[in-house]
Amino acid sequence: MLSLGILGSGRGSNARSILEYIEAGRLDARAACVVSDVAGSGILELGRMHGIPSFHVDGAPFRTKLDGAAQDQVIGLLREHGVDTVALAGFMRMVKPALLRAFPGRVVNIHPALLPAFPGLEAWEQALAAGASESGCTVHFVDEGMDTGPVILQRRVPVLPDDTPASLHARIQEQEHLAYPEALALLASGRVRLEGGKVVRS
Ligand code: GAR
């Protein structure tokens, strides 16, 4: 059984989907804690509603990365709560090597594009601006790069002629809510793991 620490900055719809799969007995995991760098975020509210220990950690003085004292605090919370797998679910800061070393091969992320296409922020807007005919989402192991780690799985969505950024993101999110629990189930069962920086499937 996975012992999950879920990190997010926003609404928490991916976290909600993960919790629903756990509660329905479709994902062999427990949510050990939720951590957010945004006070009052939806993901913290969600964690509290589900009775999960949920914490705000102030990321200052950094704006785009989790580093220094804030990173140490997050690692401490994850360890205290017995986390063995860290799921980034809309966590809008880059995690740094100390966290990756604390949970080697056990930090995963979901990204709203078919990586390696459109890494970084607002990937759905990037897909529209590039005139892509399809996009999707990727669940991947996290490495030190930005959205560069080995891919666990992807789900595709078409880009429609009348798509707006909001409509495309919504369609991608529907697939994210299936992809993330599915990827975590592969980890929970040992059918996917990271060895020597490569994804091993069995
Ligand atoms: C999701 O679309 C996720 O893929 C994206 O943020 C959204 C969070 O939504 N993450 C990134 O862009 C990371 N680079 P949620 O808070 O409703 O799960």
Coordinates of N, CA and C and ligand atoms in Angstrom, one line a residue:
M1 N 0.8 -1.2 0.0 CA 0.0 0.0 0.0 C 0.9 1.2 0.0
L2 N 0.6 2.2 -0.9 CA 1.3 3.5 -0.9 C 0.9 4.3 0.3
S3 N 1.8 5.0 0.8 CA 1.5 6.0 1.8 C 1.9 7.4 1.2
L4 N 0.8 8.1 0.8 CA 0.9 9.2 -0.1 C 1.0 10.6 0.7
G5 N 2.0 11.4 0.3 CA 2.0 12.8 0.6 C 1.6 13.6 -0.6
I6 N 0.5 14.3 -0.5 CA 0.1 15.0 -1.7 C 0.4 16.5 -1.6
L7 N 1.1 17.1 -2.6 CA 1.5 18.5 -2.5 C 0.8 19.2 -3.7
G8 N 0.2 20.3 -3.3 CA -0.5 21.1 -4.4 C -0.7 22.6 -4.0
S9 N -1.0 23.4 -5.0 CA -1.1 24.8 -4.8 C -2.5 25.3 -5.1
G10 N -3.3 24.5 -5.7 CA -4.6 25.1 -6.3 C -5.8 24.4 -5.8
R11 N -6.7 24.2 -6.7 CA -8.1 23.7 -6.5 C -8.1 22.3 -5.8
G12 N -7.2 21.5 -6.3 CA -7.1 20.1 -5.7 C -8.0 19.1 -6.4
S13 N -8.3 19.3 -7.7 CA -9.2 18.4 -8.3 C -8.5 17.0 -8.6
N14 N -7.2 17.1 -8.8 CA -6.5 15.8 -9.0 C -6.4 15.1 -7.6
A15 N -6.1 15.8 -6.6 CA -6.1 15.2 -5.2 C -7.5 14.6 -4.9
R16 N -8.6 15.3 -5.3 CA -9.9 14.8 -5.1 C -10.1 13.4 -5.8
S17 N -9.6 13.4 -7.0 CA -9.8 12.1 -7.7 C -9.0 11.0 -7.1
I18 N -7.8 11.3 -6.7 CA -7.0 10.3 -6.0 C -7.7 9.8 -4.7
L19 N -8.2 10.7 -3.9 CA -8.9 10.3 -2.7 C -10.2 9.5 -3.0
E20 N -10.9 9.9 -4.1 CA -12.1 9.1 -4.4 C -11.7 7.7 -4.8
Y21 N -10.6 7.5 -5.6 CA -10.2 6.1 -5.9 C -9.8 5.3 -4.7
I22 N -9.1 6.0 -3.7 CA -8.7 5.3 -2.5 C -10.0 4.9 -1.7
E23 N -10.9 5.8 -1.6 CA -12.1 5.6 -0.8 C -13.0 4.5 -1.4
A24 N -12.9 4.4 -2.8 CA -13.7 3.4 -3.5 C -13.0 2.0 -3.5
G25 N -11.8 2.0 -2.9 CA -11.1 0.7 -2.9 C -10.4 0.4 -4.3
R26 N -10.2 1.4 -5.1 CA -9.7 1.2 -6.4 C -8.2 1.6 -6.5
L27 N -7.7 2.1 -5.4 CA -6.2 2.4 -5.4 C -5.7 2.0 -4.0
D28 N -4.7 1.1 -4.0 CA -4.2 0.6 -2.7 C -3.2 1.6 -2.1
A29 N -3.8 2.6 -1.5 CA -3.0 3.7 -0.9 C -3.7 4.3 0.3
R30 N -3.0 5.0 1.1 CA -3.6 5.9 2.1 C -3.0 7.3 1.9
A31 N -3.9 8.3 2.1 CA -3.4 9.7 2.0 C -2.9 10.1 3.4
A32 N -1.5 10.1 3.5 CA -0.9 10.4 4.8 C -1.0 11.8 5.2
C33 N -0.8 12.7 4.2 CA -0.9 14.2 4.5 C -1.0 14.9 3.2
V34 N -1.5 16.2 3.4 CA -1.6 17.1 2.2 C -0.8 18.3 2.7
V35 N 0.1 18.8 1.7 CA 0.9 20.0 2.0 C 0.6 21.0 0.8
S36 N 0.4 22.3 1.2 CA 0.3 23.3 0.2 C 1.1 24.5 0.5
D37 N 1.6 25.2 -0.5 CA 2.4 26.4 -0.4 C 1.4 27.6 -0.4
V38 N 0.1 27.4 -0.6 CA -0.9 28.4 -0.7 C -1.9 28.3 0.4
A39 N -1.8 29.3 1.3 CA -2.8 29.3 2.4 C -4.2 29.5 1.9
G40 N -5.2 28.7 2.4 CA -6.5 28.9 1.9 C -6.8 28.2 0.6
S41 N -5.9 27.4 0.1 CA -6.1 26.8 -1.2 C -7.2 25.7 -1.1
G42 N -7.8 25.4 -2.3 CA -8.8 24.3 -2.3 C -8.3 23.0 -1.8
I43 N -7.0 22.7 -2.1 CA -6.5 21.4 -1.8 C -6.4 21.2 -0.3
L44 N -6.1 22.3 0.4 CA -6.0 22.2 1.9 C -7.4 22.0 2.5
E45 N -8.4 22.7 1.9 CA -9.8 22.5 2.3 C -10.2 21.1 2.1
L46 N -9.9 20.6 0.9 CA -10.2 19.2 0.6 C -9.6 18.2 1.6
G47 N -8.3 18.4 1.8 CA -7.6 17.5 2.8 C -8.3 17.5 4.1
R48 N -8.6 18.7 4.6 CA -9.3 18.8 5.9 C -10.7 18.1 5.9
M49 N -11.4 18.3 4.8 CA -12.7 17.7 4.7 C -12.7 16.2 4.8
H50 N -11.6 15.7 4.3 CA -11.4 14.2 4.3 C -10.7 13.7 5.6
G51 N -10.4 14.6 6.5 CA -9.8 14.2 7.8 C -8.3 13.9 7.6
I52 N -7.7 14.4 6.6 CA -6.3 14.2 6.4 C -5.4 15.3 7.0
P53 N -4.4 15.0 7.7 CA -3.5 16.1 8.2 C -3.1 17.0 7.1
S54 N -3.4 18.3 7.1 CA -3.2 19.2 6.0 C -2.4 20.4 6.5
F55 N -1.4 20.8 5.8 CA -0.5 21.8 6.3 C -0.2 22.9 5.2
H56 N -0.2 24.1 5.6 CA 0.4 25.2 4.7 C 1.8 25.4 5.1
V57 N 2.7 25.4 4.1 CA 4.1 25.8 4.4 C 4.4 27.0 3.5
D58 N 4.9 28.0 4.1 CA 5.2 29.3 3.4 C 6.5 29.1 2.6
G59 N 6.4 29.2 1.3 CA 7.6 29.0 0.5 C 8.6 30.1 0.4
A60 N 8.3 31.2 1.1 CA 9.2 32.4 1.0 C 10.6 32.0 1.6
P61 N 11.6 32.7 1.1 CA 11.6 33.8 0.2 C 11.6 33.5 -1.3
F62 N 11.4 32.2 -1.6 CA 11.4 31.8 -3.1 C 9.9 31.9 -3.6
R63 N 9.8 32.2 -4.9 CA 8.5 32.3 -5.5 C 8.2 31.1 -6.4
T64 N 9.2 30.5 -7.0 CA 8.9 29.5 -8.0 C 9.5 28.1 -7.7
K65 N 10.2 28.0 -6.6 CA 10.8 26.7 -6.2 C 10.6 26.5 -4.7
L66 N 10.7 25.2 -4.4 CA 10.6 24.8 -3.0 C 12.0 24.5 -2.5
D67 N 12.6 25.4 -1.7 CA 14.0 25.2 -1.4 C 14.2 25.7 0.1
G68 N 15.4 25.6 0.6 CA 15.8 26.1 1.9 C 14.9 25.6 3.0
A69 N 14.6 26.5 3.9 CA 13.9 26.1 5.2 C 12.5 25.5 4.8
A70 N 11.8 26.1 3.8 CA 10.5 25.6 3.5 C 10.6 24.1 3.0
Q71 N 11.6 23.8 2.2 CA 11.8 22.5 1.7 C 12.1 21.5 2.9
D72 N 12.9 22.0 3.8 CA 13.2 21.1 5.0 C 11.9 20.9 5.8
Q73 N 11.1 21.9 5.9 CA 9.9 21.7 6.7 C 9.0 20.7 6.0
V74 N 8.9 20.8 4.7 CA 8.0 19.9 3.9 C 8.6 18.4 4.1
I75 N 9.9 18.3 3.9 CA 10.5 16.9 4.1 C 10.1 16.4 5.5
G76 N 10.3 17.3 6.5 CA 10.0 16.9 7.9 C 8.6 16.4 8.0
L77 N 7.6 17.1 7.5 CA 6.2 16.8 7.6 C 5.9 15.4 6.9
L78 N 6.5 15.3 5.7 CA 6.3 14.0 4.9 C 6.8 12.8 5.7
R79 N 8.0 13.0 6.3 CA 8.6 11.9 7.1 C 7.8 11.6 8.4
E80 N 7.4 12.7 9.0 CA 6.6 12.5 10.3 C 5.3 11.7 10.0
H81 N 4.8 11.9 8.8 CA 3.5 11.2 8.5 C 3.7 9.9 7.8
G82 N 4.9 9.4 7.8 CA 5.1 8.1 7.2 C 5.0 8.0 5.7
V83 N 5.2 9.1 5.0 CA 5.0 9.1 3.6 C 6.1 8.3 2.9
D84 N 5.7 7.5 1.9 CA 6.7 6.8 1.1 C 6.7 7.2 -0.4
T85 N 5.6 7.9 -0.8 CA 5.5 8.3 -2.2 C 4.9 9.8 -2.2
V86 N 5.5 10.6 -2.9 CA 5.1 12.1 -2.9 C 4.4 12.3 -4.3
A87 N 3.2 12.7 -4.2 CA 2.4 13.0 -5.5 C 2.2 14.5 -5.6
L88 N 2.9 15.1 -6.6 CA 2.7 16.5 -6.9 C 1.4 16.7 -7.7
A89 N 0.4 17.4 -7.2 CA -0.9 17.5 -7.8 C -1.2 19.0 -8.0
G90 N -0.7 19.6 -9.0 CA -0.9 21.0 -9.2 C 0.0 21.8 -8.3
F91 N 1.2 21.3 -8.0 CA 2.2 22.0 -7.1 C 3.0 22.9 -8.0
M92 N 2.9 24.2 -7.8 CA 3.4 25.1 -8.8 C 4.8 25.7 -8.5
R93 N 5.6 24.9 -7.8 CA 7.0 25.2 -7.5 C 7.8 24.0 -8.0
M94 N 9.0 24.3 -8.4 CA 10.0 23.2 -8.7 C 10.5 22.7 -7.4
V95 N 10.5 21.3 -7.3 CA 11.1 20.7 -6.1 C 12.6 20.5 -6.4
K96 N 13.4 20.6 -5.4 CA 14.8 20.6 -5.5 C 15.4 19.3 -5.0
P97 N 16.7 19.1 -5.2 CA 17.4 17.8 -5.0 C 17.2 17.2 -3.6
A98 N 17.1 18.1 -2.5 CA 17.0 17.5 -1.2 C 15.7 16.7 -1.1
L99 N 14.6 17.2 -1.6 CA 13.4 16.4 -1.6 C 13.4 15.1 -2.4
L100 N 14.1 15.2 -3.6 CA 14.2 14.1 -4.4 C 15.1 13.0 -3.8
R101 N 16.1 13.5 -3.0 CA 17.0 12.5 -2.3 C 16.3 11.9 -1.1
A102 N 15.4 12.6 -0.5 CA 14.7 12.1 0.6 C 13.7 11.0 0.2
F103 N 13.2 11.0 -1.0 CA 12.2 10.0 -1.5 C 12.7 9.6 -2.9
P104 N 13.8 8.8 -2.9 CA 14.4 8.5 -4.3 C 13.5 7.6 -5.1
G105 N 13.2 8.1 -6.3 CA 12.4 7.3 -7.2 C 10.9 7.3 -6.8
R106 N 10.6 8.2 -5.9 CA 9.2 8.1 -5.3 C 8.5 9.4 -5.3
V107 N 8.9 10.3 -6.2 CA 8.2 11.6 -6.4 C 7.6 11.6 -7.8
V108 N 6.3 11.8 -7.9 CA 5.7 11.8 -9.2 C 4.9 13.1 -9.3
N109 N 4.6 13.4 -10.6 CA 3.9 14.7 -11.0 C 2.9 14.4 -12.1
I110 N 1.9 15.3 -12.1 CA 1.0 15.2 -13.3 C 1.2 16.6 -14.0
H111 N 1.3 16.5 -15.4 CA 1.5 17.7 -16.2 C 0.4 17.7 -17.3
P112 N -0.2 18.9 -17.5 CA -1.3 19.0 -18.5 C -0.8 19.1 -20.0
A113 N 0.0 18.2 -20.4 CA 0.4 18.1 -21.8 C 1.1 16.8 -22.1
L114 N 1.3 16.5 -23.3 CA 2.0 15.2 -23.7 C 3.5 15.5 -23.7
L115 N 4.1 15.4 -22.5 CA 5.5 15.7 -22.5 C 6.3 14.7 -23.4
P116 N 7.4 15.2 -24.1 CA 8.1 16.4 -23.8 C 7.5 17.7 -24.4
A117 N 6.4 17.6 -25.0 CA 5.8 18.8 -25.6 C 5.2 19.7 -24.4
F118 N 5.4 21.0 -24.5 CA 4.8 22.0 -23.7 C 5.1 21.8 -22.2
P119 N 6.4 21.7 -21.8 CA 6.7 21.8 -20.3 C 6.4 23.2 -19.8
G120 N 6.4 23.3 -18.5 CA 6.3 24.6 -17.8 C 4.8 25.0 -17.6
L121 N 4.6 26.3 -17.5 CA 3.3 26.8 -17.0 C 2.3 26.9 -18.1
E122 N 1.0 26.7 -17.7 CA -0.1 26.8 -18.6 C 0.1 26.1 -20.0
A123 N 0.3 24.8 -19.8 CA 0.7 24.0 -21.0 C -0.5 24.0 -22.0
W124 N -1.7 24.1 -21.5 CA -2.9 24.1 -22.4 C -2.9 25.3 -23.3
E125 N -2.4 26.4 -22.8 CA -2.3 27.7 -23.6 C -1.2 27.5 -24.6
Q126 N -0.1 26.9 -24.2 CA 1.0 26.7 -25.1 C 0.5 25.8 -26.3
A127 N -0.3 24.8 -26.0 CA -0.8 23.8 -27.0 C -1.6 24.6 -28.0
L128 N -2.5 25.5 -27.5 CA -3.4 26.2 -28.4 C -2.6 27.2 -29.3
A129 N -1.6 27.9 -28.6 CA -0.8 28.9 -29.3 C 0.0 28.2 -30.4
A130 N 0.4 27.0 -30.2 CA 1.2 26.3 -31.2 C 0.4 25.7 -32.3
G131 N -0.9 25.7 -32.1 CA -1.8 25.1 -33.2 C -1.8 23.6 -33.1
A132 N -1.5 23.0 -32.0 CA -1.4 21.5 -31.9 C -2.8 20.9 -32.1
S133 N -2.8 19.7 -32.8 CA -4.1 19.1 -33.0 C -4.5 18.2 -31.9
E134 N -3.6 17.9 -31.0 CA -3.9 17.1 -29.8 C -3.0 17.5 -28.7
S135 N -3.5 17.2 -27.5 CA -2.7 17.4 -26.3 C -3.1 16.3 -25.3
G136 N -3.0 16.6 -24.0 CA -3.3 15.5 -23.1 C -2.6 15.7 -21.8
C137 N -2.3 14.6 -21.1 CA -1.6 14.8 -19.8 C -0.6 13.7 -19.6
T138 N 0.3 13.9 -18.8 CA 1.4 13.0 -18.5 C 1.6 12.8 -17.0
V139 N 1.7 11.6 -16.6 CA 2.2 11.3 -15.2 C 3.6 10.8 -15.3
H140 N 4.5 11.5 -14.5 CA 5.9 11.1 -14.7 C 6.7 11.2 -13.3
F141 N 7.8 10.4 -13.3 CA 8.6 10.6 -12.1 C 9.3 11.9 -12.2
V142 N 9.6 12.5 -11.1 CA 10.2 13.9 -11.1 C 11.7 13.7 -11.0
D143 N 12.4 14.5 -11.8 CA 13.8 14.6 -11.7 C 14.2 16.1 -11.5
E144 N 15.4 16.4 -11.7 CA 15.8 17.8 -11.3 C 15.4 18.8 -12.4
G145 N 15.0 18.3 -13.6 CA 14.6 19.2 -14.7 C 13.2 19.7 -14.5
M146 N 12.8 20.6 -15.4 CA 11.4 21.0 -15.4 C 10.5 20.2 -16.3
D147 N 9.7 19.3 -15.7 CA 8.8 18.4 -16.4 C 9.6 17.5 -17.4
T148 N 10.8 17.0 -16.9 CA 11.6 16.2 -17.8 C 11.7 14.7 -17.4
G149 N 11.2 14.3 -16.2 CA 11.4 13.0 -15.7 C 10.7 11.9 -16.5
P150 N 11.2 10.6 -16.3 CA 10.6 9.5 -17.0 C 9.1 9.3 -16.9
V151 N 8.5 9.1 -18.1 CA 7.0 9.0 -18.2 C 6.5 7.7 -17.7
I152 N 5.5 7.8 -16.8 CA 4.7 6.5 -16.4 C 3.6 6.3 -17.3
L153 N 2.7 7.3 -17.6 CA 1.7 7.1 -18.6 C 1.2 8.4 -19.1
Q154 N 0.5 8.4 -20.2 CA -0.1 9.6 -20.8 C -1.5 9.2 -21.3
R155 N -2.3 10.2 -21.3 CA -3.7 10.1 -21.9 C -3.8 11.3 -22.9
R156 N -4.4 11.0 -24.0 CA -4.5 12.1 -25.1 C -5.9 12.7 -25.2
V157 N -5.9 13.9 -25.6 CA -7.2 14.6 -25.9 C -7.0 15.3 -27.2
P158 N -8.1 15.4 -28.0 CA -8.0 16.2 -29.2 C -8.1 17.7 -28.9
V159 N -7.5 18.5 -29.7 CA -7.7 20.0 -29.6 C -8.8 20.3 -30.6
L160 N -9.9 20.9 -30.2 CA -11.0 21.2 -31.1 C -10.9 22.6 -31.7
P161 N -11.5 22.8 -32.9 CA -11.3 24.1 -33.5 C -11.8 25.3 -32.7
D162 N -12.9 25.1 -31.9 CA -13.4 26.2 -31.1 C -12.9 26.2 -29.7
D163 N -11.8 25.5 -29.4 CA -11.4 25.4 -28.0 C -10.9 26.8 -27.6
T164 N -11.2 27.1 -26.3 CA -10.6 28.2 -25.6 C -9.6 27.6 -24.6
P165 N -8.7 28.4 -24.0 CA -7.8 27.8 -23.0 C -8.6 27.0 -21.9
A166 N -9.7 27.6 -21.5 CA -10.5 27.0 -20.4 C -11.1 25.7 -20.9
S167 N -11.7 25.6 -22.1 CA -12.3 24.4 -22.5 C -11.3 23.3 -22.7
L168 N -10.1 23.6 -23.3 CA -9.1 22.6 -23.5 C -8.6 22.1 -22.1
H169 N -8.3 23.1 -21.2 CA -7.8 22.6 -19.9 C -8.9 21.7 -19.2
A170 N -10.1 22.0 -19.3 CA -11.2 21.2 -18.7 C -11.2 19.8 -19.3
R171 N -11.0 19.7 -20.6 CA -11.0 18.4 -21.3 C -9.7 17.6 -20.8
I172 N -8.6 18.3 -20.7 CA -7.4 17.6 -20.2 C -7.6 17.2 -18.8
Q173 N -8.2 18.0 -18.0 CA -8.4 17.6 -16.6 C -9.2 16.4 -16.4
E174 N -10.2 16.2 -17.3 CA -11.0 14.9 -17.2 C -10.1 13.7 -17.3
Q175 N -9.1 13.8 -18.2 CA -8.2 12.7 -18.4 C -7.2 12.6 -17.3
E176 N -6.8 13.8 -16.7 CA -5.9 13.8 -15.5 C -6.5 13.0 -14.4
H177 N -7.8 13.2 -14.2 CA -8.5 12.5 -13.1 C -8.5 11.0 -13.2
L178 N -8.4 10.5 -14.4 CA -8.2 9.1 -14.6 C -6.8 8.6 -14.6
A179 N -5.9 9.5 -15.2 CA -4.5 9.1 -15.4 C -3.8 9.0 -14.0
Y180 N -4.0 10.0 -13.1 CA -3.2 10.0 -11.9 C -3.5 8.8 -11.0
P181 N -4.7 8.5 -10.7 CA -5.0 7.3 -9.9 C -4.5 6.0 -10.6
E182 N -4.6 6.0 -11.9 CA -4.2 4.8 -12.7 C -2.7 4.6 -12.6
A183 N -1.9 5.7 -12.7 CA -0.5 5.7 -12.6 C -0.1 5.3 -11.1
L184 N -0.7 5.8 -10.1 CA -0.4 5.5 -8.8 C -0.7 4.0 -8.5
A185 N -1.8 3.5 -9.1 CA -2.1 2.1 -8.9 C -1.0 1.2 -9.5
L186 N -0.4 1.7 -10.6 CA 0.8 0.9 -11.2 C 2.0 0.9 -10.2
L187 N 2.2 2.0 -9.5 CA 3.3 2.0 -8.5 C 2.9 1.2 -7.3
A188 N 1.6 1.3 -6.9 CA 1.2 0.5 -5.7 C 1.4 -1.0 -5.9
S189 N 1.1 -1.4 -7.1 CA 1.2 -2.9 -7.4 C 2.6 -3.3 -7.8
G190 N 3.5 -2.4 -7.9 CA 4.9 -2.7 -8.3 C 5.1 -3.0 -9.8
R191 N 4.0 -2.8 -10.6 CA 4.1 -3.0 -12.0 C 4.9 -2.0 -12.7
V192 N 5.1 -0.8 -12.1 CA 6.0 0.2 -12.6 C 6.9 0.7 -11.5
R193 N 8.2 0.8 -11.7 CA 9.1 1.4 -10.8 C 10.2 2.1 -11.5
L194 N 11.0 2.9 -10.7 CA 12.1 3.6 -11.3 C 13.4 2.9 -10.9
E195 N 14.2 2.5 -11.8 CA 15.5 1.8 -11.5 C 16.6 2.4 -12.4
G196 N 17.6 3.0 -11.7 CA 18.7 3.6 -12.4 C 18.2 4.7 -13.4
G197 N 17.2 5.4 -12.9 CA 16.7 6.6 -13.7 C 15.8 6.2 -14.8
K198 N 15.5 4.9 -15.0 CA 14.6 4.4 -16.1 C 13.3 3.7 -15.5
V199 N 12.3 3.9 -16.2 CA 11.0 3.2 -15.8 C 11.1 1.7 -16.2
V200 N 10.9 0.9 -15.2 CA 10.8 -0.6 -15.4 C 9.4 -1.0 -15.2
R201 N 8.9 -1.8 -16.3 CA 7.5 -2.2 -16.2 C 7.5 -3.7 -16.2
S202 N 6.6 -4.3 -15.3 CA 6.6 -5.8 -15.2 C 5.1 -6.3 -15.1
Ligands
GAR1 C1 -3.6 20.5 -13.3 O1 -4.1 20.6 -14.6 C2 -2.1 20.0 -13.3 O2 -1.8 19.2 -14.4 C3 -1.4 21.4 -13.4 O3 -2.1 22.2 -12.6 C4 -3.5 21.8 -12.5 C5 -3.9 21.6 -11.1 O4 -5.3 21.4 -11.0 N1 0.0 21.3 -13.1 C6 0.9 21.9 -13.7 O5 0.7 22.7 -14.6 C7 2.3 21.7 -13.2 N2 3.3 22.2 -14.1 P1 -5.9 20.8 -9.6 O6 -5.4 21.7 -8.5 O7 -7.4 20.9 -9.8 O8 -5.5 19.4 -9.4

